[in-house]
Short mmCIF file of C-alpha atoms in Angstrom, two decimals:
data_model
loop_
_atom_site.label_atom_id
_atom_site.label_comp_id
_atom_site.label_asym_id
_atom_site.label_seq_id
_atom_site.Cartn_x
_atom_site.Cartn_y
_atom_site.Cartn_z
CA MET R 86 113.83 98.75 59.06
CA LYS R 87 111.18 100.91 60.73
CA CYS R 88 107.47 100.15 61.05
CA LEU R 89 106.49 102.85 58.56
CA GLN R 90 108.79 101.38 55.92
CA VAL R 91 107.55 97.87 56.61
CA THR R 92 103.86 98.75 56.42
CA LYS R 93 104.44 100.60 53.15
CA LEU R 94 106.25 97.58 51.70
CA ILE R 95 103.53 95.22 52.92
CA SER R 96 100.97 97.40 51.16
CA GLN R 97 103.09 97.61 48.02
CA SER R 98 103.47 93.83 48.00
CA GLN R 99 99.77 93.67 47.09
CA GLU R 100 100.58 95.42 43.80
CA ARG R 101 104.09 94.28 42.95
CA LYS R 102 106.65 91.65 43.81
CA LEU R 103 109.10 92.92 46.41
CA LYS R 104 112.82 92.85 45.72
CA LEU R 105 114.77 90.26 47.69
CA ALA R 106 116.33 92.88 49.99
CA GLU R 107 112.91 94.40 50.68
CA LYS R 108 111.36 91.02 51.41
CA CYS R 109 114.22 90.08 53.76
CA GLY R 110 113.86 93.38 55.59
CA VAL R 111 110.13 92.89 56.03
CA VAL R 112 110.45 89.30 57.21
CA SER R 113 113.18 90.12 59.72
CA HIS R 114 111.14 93.04 61.06
CA LEU R 115 108.02 90.89 61.40
CA VAL R 116 109.95 88.53 63.66
CA ILE R 117 110.42 91.28 66.25
CA CYS R 118 107.36 93.52 65.79
CA PRO R 119 103.91 92.27 66.84
CA GLN R 120 102.15 95.38 65.50
CA CYS R 121 103.52 94.89 62.01
CA ARG R 122 102.75 91.17 62.18
CA ASN R 123 99.16 92.13 62.98
CA PHE R 124 99.10 94.61 60.08
CA ASN R 125 100.47 91.95 57.74
CA GLN R 126 97.88 89.42 58.89
CA ASN R 127 95.07 91.95 58.40
CA CYS R 128 96.30 92.69 54.87
CA GLN R 129 96.38 88.98 54.04
CA THR R 130 92.86 88.51 55.41
CA MET R 131 91.57 91.45 53.37
CA ARG R 132 93.25 90.09 50.23
CA GLN R 133 91.60 86.68 50.75
CA MET R 134 88.20 88.25 51.37
CA MET R 135 88.49 90.38 48.23
CA LYS R 136 89.43 87.35 46.12
CA LYS R 137 86.49 85.40 47.53
CA PHE R 138 84.14 88.31 46.89
CA ALA R 139 85.39 88.66 43.31
CA LYS R 140 84.76 84.96 42.64
CA GLU R 141 81.19 85.21 43.92
CA GLU R 142 80.23 87.94 41.46
#
């Protein structure tokens, strides 16, 4: 799986549950790609911040 595919799936995972094959492809790619791991971590951080912000309002 290429970085572009992985980043799209990571983004889509915010809106929908990934299929098993998609999730496996993302996880295996994250093992070997530090840039995509960083992207994934940034997305998770943003998601947490947005949830916290929503609770405060």
